[in-house]
Amino acid sequence: MMISSTALSVIVVVATLVASLTPILLLALFIRDWKKGCLW
Amino acid sequence: MTGLDAPILPTSIAWGLLIAFSILWVLLGWWLGRRNRTAEDHMLAGRNVGLALATATAMATWVTANTTMTAPQLALQLGVWGMLGYSLGALGLILFAPLARRIRELMPGGFTSGDFIRLRFGTFTWRVFLVVSLIYAFGWLVSMAMAGGVLINALAGIDYRVGMSVILTVCVIYTLLGGLRAVIGTDFIQTIIIIAGAAFIAWLTIDRVGFEAIHFNLMEERPELLSLLFPAAIMFLFNNLLFGVGEIFHSNVWWSRAFAFGRNVGFRAYLLGGLLWLPIPIVAGFVALATPALGINVPAADMVGPLVAAEVLGLTGAIVVFIVVFAALASSLDSLLAATSDLVTRDIYRGHIRPQASEQSQFRATKVIVVLLGLLTWLAASYRGELPIIGSLAELLYFTGAFVASAIWPIVAGLYWRRANPHGAAWSMILGSGIGLASYFLIGFYVAALVGAAVSLAVMVLSTWLAPRSFDWDRLSRDASTEEVRTA
């Protein structure tokens, strides 16, 4: 039983999309913590 | 066609990147650690780390050179299940979230995982745990130092020993200067670099090669990599799951963070970090599946990621991979150096050599131990060819699988099961590690953690069923506080 080209592409594209958005989320959290004075 | 016979990044550029990032990490380490005055500042960064830094450090530490280089290697060897199996390592972070909350509740003033095992299970189990934990920590340190040397050599033609020495030295210096605060601060920047770099390479590989070509060429040349019923790969999936859980549950790298994160931060940071980590091995590993479509000859499996990046992106790809892997190496090496030196300081130096060691003498000892650990790692990574167990990165990593998986159940039972038998905890680690190692040599690297965890579970349950004990949870915080007051 082989994985189809479509299934492979869905897995990889979703993973890459989440990875691409992660730095933005981390920076947003950093700014939020900074403003609230709870970075450390 | 790209091979390892010629470097894919000019040596001058590689040296420029190495020097620039080395200066950046060292300066940041010094700046972040300049207010550290006590061993507690140095080891636990003030015990009030916020969600952004906590999430990033959990992710960065778990994204190692092993993720960025071994994930493509496993995709090349085990196919789709290889990269999916590696991504299940995220479950370790996710499952540790409730444990981090429990650890912080039970031992608000704790320092190391060793502190917990000693107070919960007694001296014998504590010593067994230290052996298991230190073997794993050292294996991980050496595998990352090796990865650094291999990468720099393959990408830029810089001698293996020189590259490995530079990376190791930089990490030792900034960990020495800034302790956990430096580690967590640099981890934040390194996380962003690693993830953005890996996603950039993946998008460009998709754009340049395309899924149709990747799938067609794999079906022609390596159809087993697309198989959903690849037995070794399915075994690997479960093995990797247990390996990841074992690594995180027992290692002081994660316990020291549980103690360092602010109140109510640990649970959310580990959960979010795990969910965001999940796609990274897929993103990093998938590029290896493009090798047949690109016609790349892969002389060494653990170099497939950099080779594909350089083939697809040329000089830019080589630069991006170089920066990503340098960041990944540094983010894990520093964490492991800091957490292992804490463990050695608290549990070996203070626990076995100088029980009355003052706060200041522990502070000094931590720094000496970071340097000694760096030196030992350098020696092992320098003479890797002469050590029988140190073959490829994946083999070395999974050699430690039996040890770490055997520690899962003693930790879980210790935190949640009041009746857990202390000697059963020790024997579950001893027998789990021993039989897990035997299966590593007799069956294959992909079953060591699976067998180790199964044996450990059986021993833990059986021993507690035969001889249950009762434990007062309050003892953990009470005894830890008494010890700190005595030392102060």
Short mmCIF file of C-alpha atoms in Angstrom, two decimals:
data_model
loop_
_atom_site.label_atom_id
_atom_site.label_comp_id
_atom_site.label_asym_id
_atom_site.label_seq_id
_atom_site.Cartn_x
_atom_site.Cartn_y
_atom_site.Cartn_z
CA MET A 1 0.00 0.00 0.00
CA MET A 2 1.63 3.21 -1.24
CA ILE A 3 0.97 6.78 -0.19
CA SER A 4 -0.45 8.83 -3.06
CA SER A 5 1.12 11.95 -4.43
CA THR A 6 -1.85 13.99 -3.18
CA ALA A 7 -1.64 12.64 0.37
CA LEU A 8 2.11 13.27 0.47
CA SER A 9 1.66 16.82 -0.78
CA VAL A 10 -1.11 17.57 1.76
CA ILE A 11 1.05 16.36 4.68
CA VAL A 12 4.11 18.31 3.55
CA VAL A 13 2.29 21.53 2.62
CA VAL A 14 0.35 21.67 5.92
CA ALA A 15 3.55 21.00 7.90
CA THR A 16 5.47 23.67 5.98
CA LEU A 17 2.64 26.18 6.42
CA VAL A 18 2.57 25.65 10.21
CA ALA A 19 6.37 25.93 10.34
CA SER A 20 6.24 29.17 8.34
CA LEU A 21 3.76 30.74 10.76
CA THR A 22 5.58 29.63 13.93
CA PRO A 23 8.22 32.43 13.98
CA ILE A 24 5.44 35.02 13.69
CA LEU A 25 3.54 33.46 16.60
CA LEU A 26 6.67 33.36 18.76
CA LEU A 27 7.46 37.01 18.03
CA ALA A 28 3.87 37.98 18.89
CA LEU A 29 4.13 36.11 22.21
CA PHE A 30 7.48 37.79 22.90
CA ILE A 31 6.00 41.26 22.35
CA ARG A 32 3.01 40.38 24.56
CA ASP A 33 5.27 39.15 27.39
CA TRP A 34 7.52 42.18 26.99
CA LYS A 35 4.58 44.60 27.29
CA LYS A 36 3.22 42.75 30.33
CA GLY A 37 6.68 42.73 31.92
CA CYS A 38 6.74 38.95 32.26
CA LEU A 39 9.51 38.03 29.81
CA TRP A 40 11.68 36.60 32.62
CA MET B 1 25.26 16.26 -9.50
CA THR B 2 26.40 17.04 -6.00
CA GLY B 3 28.65 14.76 -4.03
CA LEU B 4 30.83 14.97 -0.99
CA ASP B 5 34.04 15.07 -3.01
CA ALA B 6 33.77 18.86 -3.38
CA PRO B 7 32.58 21.37 -0.73
CA ILE B 8 29.39 23.20 -1.65
CA LEU B 9 30.11 26.36 0.33
CA PRO B 10 33.31 28.40 -0.22
CA THR B 11 35.56 28.08 2.83
CA SER B 12 35.86 31.85 3.20
CA ILE B 13 32.07 32.27 3.45
CA ALA B 14 31.83 29.39 5.94
CA TRP B 15 34.49 30.94 8.15
CA GLY B 16 32.75 34.31 7.91
CA LEU B 17 29.43 32.78 9.04
CA LEU B 18 31.09 30.78 11.81
CA ILE B 19 32.89 33.82 13.19
CA ALA B 20 29.88 36.16 12.91
CA PHE B 21 27.47 33.80 14.65
CA SER B 22 30.04 32.77 17.23
CA ILE B 23 30.55 36.42 18.22
CA LEU B 24 26.78 36.97 18.31
CA TRP B 25 26.11 33.99 20.62
CA VAL B 26 29.00 34.78 22.94
CA LEU B 27 28.06 38.48 23.27
CA LEU B 28 24.41 37.57 23.88
CA GLY B 29 25.45 34.97 26.46
CA TRP B 30 27.59 37.50 28.29
CA TRP B 31 24.91 40.22 28.14
CA LEU B 32 22.09 37.94 29.33
CA GLY B 33 24.10 36.42 32.14
CA ARG B 34 25.72 39.60 33.45
CA ARG B 35 23.35 39.81 36.44
CA ASN B 36 23.78 36.21 37.57
CA ARG B 37 25.04 36.26 41.16
CA THR B 38 24.14 32.86 42.60
CA ALA B 39 24.03 29.23 41.52
CA GLU B 40 20.24 29.53 41.38
CA ASP B 41 20.42 32.51 38.97
CA HIS B 42 22.92 30.63 36.82
CA MET B 43 21.10 27.29 36.84
CA LEU B 44 17.45 28.39 36.73
CA ALA B 45 17.38 31.92 35.26
CA GLY B 46 15.44 33.35 38.21
CA ARG B 47 12.60 30.75 38.11
CA ASN B 48 10.20 33.10 36.33
CA VAL B 49 10.67 32.56 32.57
CA GLY B 50 7.63 33.74 30.55
CA LEU B 51 5.61 31.88 27.90
CA ALA B 52 7.36 33.20 24.76
CA LEU B 53 10.89 32.36 25.88
CA ALA B 54 9.72 29.12 27.52
CA THR B 55 7.99 27.87 24.37
CA ALA B 56 10.92 28.82 22.16
CA THR B 57 13.50 27.15 24.39
CA ALA B 58 11.45 23.94 24.54
CA MET B 59 11.26 23.89 20.76
CA ALA B 60 14.85 24.93 20.09
CA THR B 61 16.29 22.37 22.45
CA TRP B 62 14.20 19.63 20.88
CA VAL B 63 15.18 20.74 17.35
CA THR B 64 18.70 19.43 17.32
CA ALA B 65 21.22 18.76 14.61
CA ASN B 66 19.69 15.31 14.86
CA THR B 67 16.36 16.76 13.71
CA THR B 68 17.79 18.78 10.87
CA MET B 69 20.21 16.09 9.68
CA THR B 70 18.77 12.79 10.93
CA ALA B 71 15.18 13.52 9.82
CA PRO B 72 16.27 13.64 6.15
CA GLN B 73 18.48 10.59 6.74
CA LEU B 74 15.53 8.63 8.15
CA ALA B 75 13.26 9.77 5.32
CA LEU B 76 15.88 8.46 2.90
CA GLN B 77 16.21 5.14 4.71
CA LEU B 78 12.66 4.54 6.01
CA GLY B 79 10.59 6.71 3.70
CA VAL B 80 7.38 8.48 4.67
CA TRP B 81 7.19 6.66 8.00
CA GLY B 82 10.75 7.78 8.77
CA MET B 83 9.84 11.47 8.76
CA LEU B 84 6.40 10.93 10.32
CA GLY B 85 7.96 8.72 13.00
CA TYR B 86 10.51 11.39 13.81
CA SER B 87 7.78 14.01 14.11
CA LEU B 88 6.08 11.86 16.77
CA GLY B 89 8.99 12.92 18.96
CA ALA B 90 6.74 15.95 19.61
CA LEU B 91 4.58 13.78 21.83
CA GLY B 92 7.41 13.78 24.35
CA LEU B 93 7.04 17.56 24.75
CA ILE B 94 3.24 17.41 24.76
CA LEU B 95 3.06 14.62 27.35
CA PHE B 96 5.64 16.37 29.51
CA ALA B 97 3.30 19.39 29.86
CA PRO B 98 1.26 17.95 32.77
CA LEU B 99 4.43 16.53 34.31
CA ALA B 100 6.06 19.99 34.24
CA ARG B 101 3.09 21.38 36.18
CA ARG B 102 3.22 18.50 38.68
CA ILE B 103 7.01 18.88 39.14
CA ARG B 104 6.65 22.58 39.86
CA GLU B 105 3.81 21.92 42.34
CA LEU B 106 5.61 19.11 44.18
CA MET B 107 9.06 20.73 44.28
CA PRO B 108 8.79 24.52 43.88
CA GLY B 109 12.36 24.89 45.11
CA GLY B 110 13.84 21.89 43.23
CA PHE B 111 16.94 22.08 41.03
CA THR B 112 17.41 18.81 39.13
CA SER B 113 15.69 15.58 38.14
CA GLY B 114 18.23 13.86 40.40
CA ASP B 115 16.90 15.82 43.41
CA PHE B 116 13.47 14.37 42.75
CA ILE B 117 14.60 10.76 42.29
CA ARG B 118 16.73 10.88 45.46
CA LEU B 119 13.96 12.29 47.64
CA ARG B 120 11.26 10.12 46.08
CA PHE B 121 13.06 6.76 45.70
CA GLY B 122 16.20 6.90 47.85
CA THR B 123 19.93 6.66 47.25
CA PHE B 124 20.20 3.37 45.31
CA THR B 125 17.61 4.32 42.68
CA TRP B 126 19.09 7.83 42.50
CA ARG B 127 22.53 6.40 41.61
CA VAL B 128 21.09 4.10 38.96
CA PHE B 129 19.19 7.07 37.55
CA LEU B 130 22.34 9.19 37.45
CA VAL B 131 24.16 6.51 35.45
CA VAL B 132 21.28 6.26 32.95
CA SER B 133 20.92 10.02 32.72
CA LEU B 134 24.61 10.76 32.30
CA ILE B 135 25.12 8.06 29.63
CA TYR B 136 22.27 9.58 27.66
CA ALA B 137 23.46 13.16 28.15
CA PHE B 138 26.95 12.29 27.04
CA GLY B 139 25.71 10.32 24.00
CA TRP B 140 23.58 13.30 22.98
CA LEU B 141 26.42 15.77 23.47
CA VAL B 142 28.83 13.67 21.39
CA SER B 143 26.26 13.10 18.62
CA MET B 144 25.74 16.85 18.30
CA ALA B 145 29.41 17.67 18.34
CA MET B 146 29.92 15.02 15.62
CA ALA B 147 27.06 16.48 13.59
CA GLY B 148 28.71 19.90 13.75
CA GLY B 149 32.04 18.58 12.51
CA VAL B 150 30.48 16.46 9.74
CA LEU B 151 28.32 19.31 8.50
CA ILE B 152 31.07 21.90 8.37
CA ASN B 153 33.39 19.45 6.67
CA ALA B 154 30.85 18.43 4.05
CA LEU B 155 29.56 21.90 3.35
CA ALA B 156 32.73 23.93 3.43
CA GLY B 157 35.64 21.50 3.40
CA ILE B 158 36.81 22.70 6.81
CA ASP B 159 38.52 19.90 8.70
CA TYR B 160 36.06 17.82 10.78
CA ARG B 161 37.99 18.36 14.00
CA VAL B 162 38.39 22.12 13.47
CA GLY B 163 34.68 22.69 12.78
CA MET B 164 33.57 20.50 15.65
CA SER B 165 36.00 22.24 18.01
CA VAL B 166 34.78 25.73 17.02
CA ILE B 167 31.09 24.91 17.62
CA LEU B 168 31.77 23.18 20.90
CA THR B 169 34.03 25.97 22.16
CA VAL B 170 31.51 28.70 21.33
CA CYS B 171 28.73 26.85 23.19
CA VAL B 172 30.95 26.22 26.20
CA ILE B 173 31.91 29.91 26.37
CA TYR B 174 28.44 31.40 26.26
CA THR B 175 26.94 28.76 28.56
CA LEU B 176 29.77 29.48 30.97
CA LEU B 177 29.15 33.22 30.80
CA GLY B 178 25.38 33.29 31.04
CA GLY B 179 24.07 29.99 32.39
CA LEU B 180 20.44 29.10 31.69
CA ARG B 181 19.48 32.74 31.02
CA ALA B 182 21.96 32.82 28.12
CA VAL B 183 20.77 29.44 26.91
CA ILE B 184 17.10 30.47 26.88
CA GLY B 185 17.76 33.91 25.37
CA THR B 186 19.86 32.54 22.49
CA ASP B 187 17.37 29.69 22.04
CA PHE B 188 14.66 32.22 21.14
CA ILE B 189 16.66 33.67 18.25
CA GLN B 190 17.90 30.23 17.20
CA THR B 191 14.33 28.85 17.07
CA ILE B 192 13.27 31.56 14.66
CA ILE B 193 16.35 31.04 12.47
CA ILE B 194 15.92 27.24 12.38
CA ILE B 195 12.22 27.16 11.59
CA ALA B 196 12.30 29.99 9.06
CA GLY B 197 15.33 28.39 7.33
CA ALA B 198 13.84 24.89 7.20
CA ALA B 199 10.52 26.24 5.87
CA PHE B 200 12.35 28.34 3.23
CA ILE B 201 14.24 25.28 1.92
CA ALA B 202 11.07 23.15 1.91
CA TRP B 203 9.04 25.75 -0.03
CA LEU B 204 11.78 26.12 -2.63
CA THR B 205 12.16 22.34 -2.99
CA ILE B 206 8.40 22.05 -3.54
CA ASP B 207 8.55 24.88 -6.06
CA ARG B 208 11.61 23.65 -7.99
CA VAL B 209 10.94 19.90 -8.00
CA GLY B 210 7.21 19.45 -7.38
CA PHE B 211 5.33 16.56 -5.75
CA GLU B 212 4.49 14.82 -9.01
CA ALA B 213 8.17 14.48 -9.96
CA ILE B 214 9.15 13.44 -6.42
CA HIS B 215 6.42 10.80 -6.28
CA PHE B 216 7.04 9.49 -9.82
CA ASN B 217 10.80 9.09 -9.32
CA LEU B 218 10.36 7.43 -5.93
CA MET B 219 7.90 4.93 -7.44
CA GLU B 220 10.47 4.16 -10.13
CA GLU B 221 13.61 3.93 -8.01
CA ARG B 222 12.74 3.54 -4.31
CA PRO B 223 9.06 2.48 -4.06
CA GLU B 224 9.55 1.09 -0.53
CA LEU B 225 9.96 4.68 0.72
CA LEU B 226 6.34 5.40 -0.19
CA SER B 227 5.02 2.20 1.35
CA LEU B 228 2.68 2.54 4.30
CA LEU B 229 3.44 -1.05 5.33
CA PHE B 230 7.23 -0.85 5.61
CA PRO B 231 7.74 -3.12 8.69
CA ALA B 232 11.08 -1.67 9.88
CA ALA B 233 9.66 1.83 9.47
CA ILE B 234 6.51 1.09 11.48
CA MET B 235 8.62 -0.44 14.24
CA PHE B 236 10.75 2.71 14.08
CA LEU B 237 7.66 4.90 14.49
CA PHE B 238 6.74 3.37 17.85
CA ASN B 239 10.37 3.14 18.89
CA ASN B 240 10.88 6.82 18.19
CA LEU B 241 7.75 7.75 20.07
CA LEU B 242 9.01 5.97 23.19
CA PHE B 243 12.51 7.26 22.67
CA GLY B 244 11.31 10.86 22.56
CA VAL B 245 9.10 10.41 25.61
CA GLY B 246 11.95 8.76 27.52
CA GLU B 247 14.44 11.46 26.59
CA ILE B 248 12.20 14.26 27.79
CA PHE B 249 10.70 12.59 30.87
CA HIS B 250 14.02 11.76 32.49
CA SER B 251 16.49 14.36 31.25
CA ASN B 252 17.49 17.26 33.42
CA VAL B 253 17.39 19.45 30.30
CA TRP B 254 13.59 19.41 30.60
CA TRP B 255 13.35 19.22 34.39
CA SER B 256 15.56 22.28 34.86
CA ARG B 257 13.20 24.18 32.55
CA ALA B 258 10.18 22.97 34.53
CA PHE B 259 11.83 24.48 37.63
CA ALA B 260 12.86 27.65 35.74
CA PHE B 261 9.56 28.50 34.01
CA GLY B 262 7.21 30.85 35.85
CA ARG B 263 4.23 29.53 37.79
CA ASN B 264 1.54 28.24 35.38
CA VAL B 265 3.88 28.65 32.40
CA GLY B 266 5.37 25.12 32.17
CA PHE B 267 2.20 23.33 31.07
CA ARG B 268 1.34 25.83 28.32
CA ALA B 269 4.95 26.17 27.10
CA TYR B 270 5.51 22.44 26.69
CA LEU B 271 2.11 21.89 25.08
CA LEU B 272 2.51 24.74 22.60
CA GLY B 273 6.17 23.89 21.97
CA GLY B 274 5.23 20.27 21.18
CA LEU B 275 2.42 21.23 18.81
CA LEU B 276 4.65 23.68 16.95
CA TRP B 277 7.54 21.18 16.86
CA LEU B 278 5.43 18.41 15.28
CA PRO B 279 5.76 19.59 11.64
CA ILE B 280 9.49 20.36 11.77
CA PRO B 281 10.87 16.83 11.07
CA ILE B 282 8.42 16.55 8.16
CA VAL B 283 9.60 19.88 6.75
CA ALA B 284 13.28 19.00 7.26
CA GLY B 285 12.93 15.33 6.28
CA PHE B 286 10.76 15.59 3.18
CA VAL B 287 13.57 17.13 1.09
CA ALA B 288 15.40 13.77 1.20
CA LEU B 289 12.55 12.21 -0.80
CA ALA B 290 13.50 14.53 -3.65
CA THR B 291 16.90 12.84 -4.18
CA PRO B 292 15.78 10.42 -6.95
CA ALA B 293 14.02 13.27 -8.81
CA LEU B 294 17.13 15.42 -8.53
CA GLY B 295 19.49 12.59 -9.47
CA ILE B 296 21.63 13.19 -6.40
CA ASN B 297 24.20 10.63 -5.42
CA VAL B 298 24.17 10.36 -1.60
CA PRO B 299 27.47 8.91 -0.40
CA ALA B 300 26.64 9.42 3.29
CA ALA B 301 22.99 9.16 4.41
CA ASP B 302 23.35 11.72 7.20
CA MET B 303 24.42 14.37 4.65
CA VAL B 304 21.34 14.10 2.45
CA GLY B 305 19.62 17.26 3.80
CA PRO B 306 22.49 19.65 3.04
CA LEU B 307 23.11 17.96 -0.33
CA VAL B 308 19.52 18.48 -1.47
CA ALA B 309 19.46 22.09 -0.25
CA ALA B 310 22.68 22.86 -2.10
CA GLU B 311 21.45 21.13 -5.27
CA VAL B 312 18.13 22.98 -5.27
CA LEU B 313 19.32 26.39 -4.08
CA GLY B 314 23.02 26.46 -4.90
CA LEU B 315 25.09 28.82 -2.76
CA THR B 316 22.03 30.28 -1.00
CA GLY B 317 20.90 26.79 0.02
CA ALA B 318 24.31 25.91 1.37
CA ILE B 319 24.39 29.15 3.39
CA VAL B 320 20.86 28.65 4.76
CA VAL B 321 21.58 25.04 5.77
CA PHE B 322 24.84 26.08 7.36
CA ILE B 323 23.14 28.75 9.49
CA VAL B 324 20.17 26.52 10.37
CA VAL B 325 22.29 23.61 11.50
CA PHE B 326 24.70 25.85 13.40
CA ALA B 327 21.70 27.34 15.25
CA ALA B 328 20.20 23.87 15.84
CA LEU B 329 23.49 22.54 17.17
CA ALA B 330 24.07 25.52 19.43
CA SER B 331 20.50 25.52 20.79
CA SER B 332 20.79 21.93 21.96
CA LEU B 333 24.45 21.81 22.89
CA ASP B 334 24.11 24.82 25.19
CA SER B 335 21.00 23.38 26.87
CA LEU B 336 22.62 20.05 27.42
CA LEU B 337 25.87 21.56 28.68
CA ALA B 338 23.94 23.71 31.16
CA ALA B 339 21.55 21.00 32.37
CA THR B 340 24.21 18.30 32.62
CA SER B 341 26.57 20.56 34.50
CA ASP B 342 23.70 21.34 36.91
CA LEU B 343 23.09 17.62 37.38
CA VAL B 344 26.77 16.89 37.96
CA THR B 345 27.11 19.87 40.32
CA ARG B 346 24.04 19.07 42.41
CA ASP B 347 24.01 15.29 42.33
CA ILE B 348 27.66 14.30 41.99
CA TYR B 349 29.65 17.22 43.45
CA ARG B 350 27.20 18.26 46.17
CA GLY B 351 25.45 14.91 46.49
CA HIS B 352 28.51 12.69 46.67
CA ILE B 353 31.70 14.74 47.10
CA ARG B 354 30.93 17.89 49.14
CA PRO B 355 27.49 17.69 50.78
CA GLN B 356 28.10 20.96 52.67
CA ALA B 357 29.14 22.89 49.54
CA SER B 358 27.99 26.51 49.81
CA GLU B 359 25.94 28.35 47.19
CA GLN B 360 29.06 30.14 45.93
CA SER B 361 31.15 26.99 45.69
CA GLN B 362 28.35 25.31 43.70
CA PHE B 363 28.28 28.36 41.41
CA ARG B 364 32.01 27.97 40.76
CA ALA B 365 31.74 24.19 40.39
CA THR B 366 29.01 24.55 37.72
CA LYS B 367 31.36 26.62 35.59
CA VAL B 368 34.30 24.21 35.97
CA ILE B 369 32.02 21.31 35.10
CA VAL B 370 30.78 22.99 31.89
CA VAL B 371 34.40 23.25 30.74
CA LEU B 372 35.17 19.63 31.70
CA LEU B 373 32.05 18.37 29.91
CA GLY B 374 33.07 20.30 26.80
CA LEU B 375 36.52 18.77 26.96
CA LEU B 376 35.21 15.19 27.36
CA THR B 377 32.77 15.68 24.50
CA TRP B 378 35.57 17.01 22.32
CA LEU B 379 37.73 13.97 23.07
CA ALA B 380 34.95 11.47 22.26
CA ALA B 381 33.90 13.32 19.09
CA SER B 382 37.54 13.65 17.99
CA TYR B 383 38.22 9.94 18.22
CA ARG B 384 34.76 8.76 17.08
CA GLY B 385 36.20 6.26 14.58
CA GLU B 386 38.01 4.41 17.33
CA LEU B 387 34.95 4.02 19.56
CA PRO B 388 32.96 0.93 18.50
CA ILE B 389 29.45 2.22 19.25
CA ILE B 390 29.86 5.60 17.57
CA GLY B 391 28.95 5.03 13.93
CA SER B 392 26.43 7.22 12.15
CA LEU B 393 24.52 9.94 13.98
CA ALA B 394 21.31 7.92 14.06
CA GLU B 395 23.04 4.81 15.41
CA LEU B 396 24.66 6.74 18.22
CA LEU B 397 21.41 8.50 19.06
CA TYR B 398 19.41 5.28 19.21
CA PHE B 399 22.09 3.49 21.20
CA THR B 400 20.97 5.64 24.11
CA GLY B 401 17.31 4.74 23.41
CA ALA B 402 17.33 1.72 25.72
CA PHE B 403 18.55 3.84 28.63
CA VAL B 404 16.10 6.68 28.25
CA ALA B 405 13.02 4.55 27.56
CA SER B 406 13.70 2.51 30.68
CA ALA B 407 13.40 5.71 32.76
CA ILE B 408 9.89 6.64 31.55
CA TRP B 409 7.90 4.52 34.02
CA PRO B 410 9.97 5.20 37.13
CA ILE B 411 9.50 8.94 36.48
CA VAL B 412 5.76 8.67 35.83
CA ALA B 413 5.23 6.34 38.80
CA GLY B 414 7.38 8.59 40.98
CA LEU B 415 5.28 11.65 40.15
CA TYR B 416 1.81 10.12 40.27
CA TRP B 417 1.80 6.69 41.96
CA ARG B 418 1.97 6.97 45.74
CA ARG B 419 2.54 3.22 46.19
CA ALA B 420 5.42 2.90 43.66
CA ASN B 421 8.18 0.63 44.95
CA PRO B 422 11.57 2.47 45.12
CA HIS B 423 13.69 -0.64 44.44
CA GLY B 424 11.32 -1.60 41.64
CA ALA B 425 12.10 1.80 40.09
CA ALA B 426 15.84 1.05 40.18
CA TRP B 427 15.46 -2.46 38.75
CA SER B 428 13.09 -1.31 36.04
CA MET B 429 15.88 1.02 34.81
CA ILE B 430 18.61 -1.63 35.14
CA LEU B 431 16.70 -4.44 33.42
CA GLY B 432 15.03 -2.14 30.87
CA SER B 433 18.42 -0.71 29.82
CA GLY B 434 20.15 -4.11 29.76
CA ILE B 435 17.53 -5.96 27.73
CA GLY B 436 16.92 -2.92 25.53
CA LEU B 437 20.65 -2.77 24.70
CA ALA B 438 20.70 -6.51 23.94
CA SER B 439 17.86 -5.98 21.45
CA TYR B 440 19.78 -3.05 19.90
CA PHE B 441 22.61 -5.41 19.00
CA LEU B 442 20.54 -8.55 18.31
CA ILE B 443 17.60 -7.04 16.37
CA GLY B 444 18.32 -3.45 15.31
CA PHE B 445 18.66 0.15 16.47
CA TYR B 446 14.96 0.79 15.89
CA VAL B 447 13.73 -1.51 18.69
CA ALA B 448 16.01 -0.60 21.62
CA ALA B 449 13.65 1.98 23.14
CA LEU B 450 10.58 -0.18 22.52
CA VAL B 451 12.02 -3.16 24.38
CA GLY B 452 13.57 -1.01 27.12
CA ALA B 453 10.22 0.68 27.87
CA ALA B 454 8.26 -2.60 27.84
CA VAL B 455 10.64 -4.34 30.26
CA SER B 456 10.78 -1.28 32.52
CA LEU B 457 6.98 -1.08 32.69
CA ALA B 458 6.66 -4.77 33.55
CA VAL B 459 9.22 -4.52 36.37
CA MET B 460 7.71 -1.31 37.78
CA VAL B 461 4.17 -2.70 37.88
CA LEU B 462 5.16 -6.16 39.14
CA SER B 463 7.41 -4.88 41.93
CA THR B 464 4.78 -2.41 43.16
CA TRP B 465 2.05 -5.04 42.99
CA LEU B 466 4.18 -7.47 45.04
CA ALA B 467 5.54 -4.91 47.52
CA PRO B 468 3.63 -1.61 47.54
CA ARG B 469 4.93 1.34 49.60
CA SER B 470 3.30 4.56 50.71
CA PHE B 471 4.79 7.98 50.07
CA ASP B 472 3.96 11.38 51.53
CA TRP B 473 4.10 13.89 48.62
CA ASP B 474 4.73 16.79 51.01
CA ARG B 475 8.12 15.27 51.81
CA LEU B 476 9.41 16.43 48.43
CA SER B 477 9.06 20.14 49.08
CA ARG B 478 9.77 19.83 52.83
CA ASP B 479 13.02 17.85 52.47
CA ALA B 480 14.24 19.98 49.55
CA SER B 481 13.70 23.19 51.56
CA THR B 482 15.46 21.74 54.63
CA GLU B 483 18.50 20.85 52.50
CA GLU B 484 18.68 24.34 50.99
CA VAL B 485 18.49 26.02 54.40
CA ARG B 486 21.23 23.71 55.71
CA THR B 487 23.50 24.52 52.75
CA ALA B 488 22.89 28.28 52.97
#
